[in-house]
Amino acid sequence: MDTVHQHTDKSKDNESQMKFNWKLQPILPDEYTRLPSLEKSFIGILKDKKNISKVIVDLTNSLPTPQHLKRCSGLRIYLAYVNKVNGSQTNLKALLVENGFDISLLEDDYEIADIPSVAPRTKAQMTYALKYWPVNFHPNPYVEALISGSVFNDAQLRSLETYMKIAICIAEKSAVGTKDCNGSAIIVDPVNGNILSMAASSIDKHPMWHASMLAIDLVARLQGGGSWNLFNNAKDGTKIVESKYHNRMFPYYPECLNTKDSFPSESLLFKKPDQKNKNLKKKIDSKYEPYLCTGYWAILLQEPCPLCAMALLHSRVSRIFYGLSNPQTGILGSQAILHSIPGLNHRYQVWSSLLLDTCRKTLEKCRWIDGS
Amino acid sequence: MNVVEWMDKALEKAEESLKKGEVPVGCLFIYENKIIATGSNTVNETRNATRHAELNCIDDILVYCQENNYNYKEVFKNIDVVVTVEPCIMCAAALHQLQIRSIIYGCANDRFGGCKSVFEVSKVYETKINVVGNVKGNEAMQLLKDFYKGTNPNAPEAKKGRKKKVDNNE
Ligand SMILES: [Zn+2]
Ligand SMILES: [Zn+2]
């Protein structure tokens, strides 16, 4: 698929991202990334420049322009999509005459040109559209920030990197998956940076124990629920581990993970929440008890399969960051873009390519079983 | 039993879950013409939004296979799933991964349906499952309507007031 960002990315890299050897890629709905489509249109050539305002006014009622198009490009006047008048210049002239338009103001022969048929959503699309015709465009600052990568500051990117390094440790140590889904998952609370759960794909033990499915059930456990008996040798069914970086405990699966040895020791991740965030958290806590994974972020080694992607959507996570794409069954960018499908009552935002190269190497080392 | 009788049984399961305050969806897994698992939605009970009727049945089948010393992969390949509502994208994915034989459902799932309504999960998988919809669909839909008229007792307070529609998934 052609996208408008491919050729602009390198030049637009902002400084902060240069400090990392990976670059987050937002997974946006098609309408933000594809080249704007073009449609053949009739263009009239104005004989005399001084009639331009008269022509614009006269055409406004008889042949309004689509909202995103301007009427004129120099002396060239947009008239209509060729299809709208069945491809016939004669039809178009008849229509103009019928509407009281003086066709003698235009050259007798109309030009046929490619004109953008949808409104541009991004600056890149606008630049592309402008090569064909002047367009109206109102940039959405958030979308532009997503595309340029400036939504996250260095500290946040560093934290995301740290989470992913942990996900990589988990995957290397114990992930067992199928060709459809493998890797590891971490669920964090972005308000204070705490890890709530983490899990490695364990499909050899249970066909539904994909990393995200396990991580979700572990969060449910924190809230007094949970459905899988993941730790039959622990008394209350939950294995709790104490991290050396922080006095907070969080559940993980499988048990063979040894957090003490293998985790990266960057302390950013567990830094004390600042006062502003603390107050925000208090405010949120007083209003809502934790409900599923509402507002949490998920960090995944690999783009999730439909089972995992929809499980995270049902669980209401707000953001997903993954490393490597999953071309066979991934539906957050590869086979589909789940979070852009109309009708779903919850959406999350998704980024790919977090520590991409390391994730790729890790996945090659993961264990695999035949899923069928 | 024929398909309609099976669906009646699934509807009974759905009614049970309605009484427990869960989204009323009922499900049966049928193997060699016998019901070997029945399930309903337990999202509120488990505080896990993925505990749909189908996934609960899958867990039961795994136990059943372990107890009877069957290879679960072989058993799933011969399972027919009868469920009152079109499986969501997640459950449809699970059923495709397990390569079950067929899905028979009641009403369409306009919010999350993974067979045809919202996203066709079958496009992603090589295995093809035979799918039959709209078996006693009106009855299944009526149960959902009854549920959405009420409120979800387990959703946090602030959510209940804001939206009349229940924040629960199936
Ligand atoms: Zn998965
Ligand atoms: Zn489901």
Short mmCIF file of C-alpha atoms in Angstrom, two decimals, chain B residues 11 14 18 22-26 41 84-86 107-111 137-150 166 169-170:
data_model
loop_
_atom_site.label_atom_id
_atom_site.label_comp_id
_atom_site.label_asym_id
_atom_site.label_seq_id
_atom_site.Cartn_x
_atom_site.Cartn_y
_atom_site.Cartn_z
CA LEU B 11 -31.36 -19.77 25.37
CA ALA B 14 -28.65 -17.16 28.47
CA LEU B 18 -29.54 -12.60 32.79
CA GLU B 22 -24.45 -10.84 33.20
CA VAL B 23 -24.96 -10.13 29.50
CA PRO B 24 -27.41 -12.88 28.51
CA VAL B 25 -25.54 -15.12 26.12
CA GLY B 26 -25.71 -18.88 26.29
CA ASN B 41 -21.00 -14.89 30.15
CA THR B 84 -27.42 -17.41 21.17
CA VAL B 85 -25.49 -14.39 19.81
CA GLU B 86 -23.02 -14.23 16.91
CA CYS B 107 -29.02 -13.10 16.57
CA ALA B 108 -26.33 -10.99 14.91
CA ASN B 109 -23.86 -9.07 17.08
CA ASP B 110 -23.83 -5.57 15.64
CA ARG B 111 -21.34 -4.25 18.18
CA GLY B 137 -32.59 -14.92 16.57
CA ASN B 138 -35.59 -12.96 17.86
CA GLU B 139 -35.61 -14.78 21.19
CA ALA B 140 -31.89 -14.18 21.66
CA MET B 141 -32.26 -10.52 20.76
CA GLN B 142 -35.17 -10.08 23.17
CA LEU B 143 -32.99 -11.31 26.06
CA LEU B 144 -30.30 -8.76 25.15
CA LYS B 145 -32.91 -6.01 24.98
CA ASP B 146 -34.22 -6.99 28.42
CA PHE B 147 -30.68 -6.75 29.74
CA TYR B 148 -29.85 -3.39 28.20
CA LYS B 149 -33.07 -1.93 29.58
CA GLY B 150 -31.65 -2.46 33.06
CA VAL B 166 -24.59 -0.86 29.77
CA ASN B 169 -19.41 -6.54 26.12
CA GLU B 170 -20.42 -9.61 24.29
#
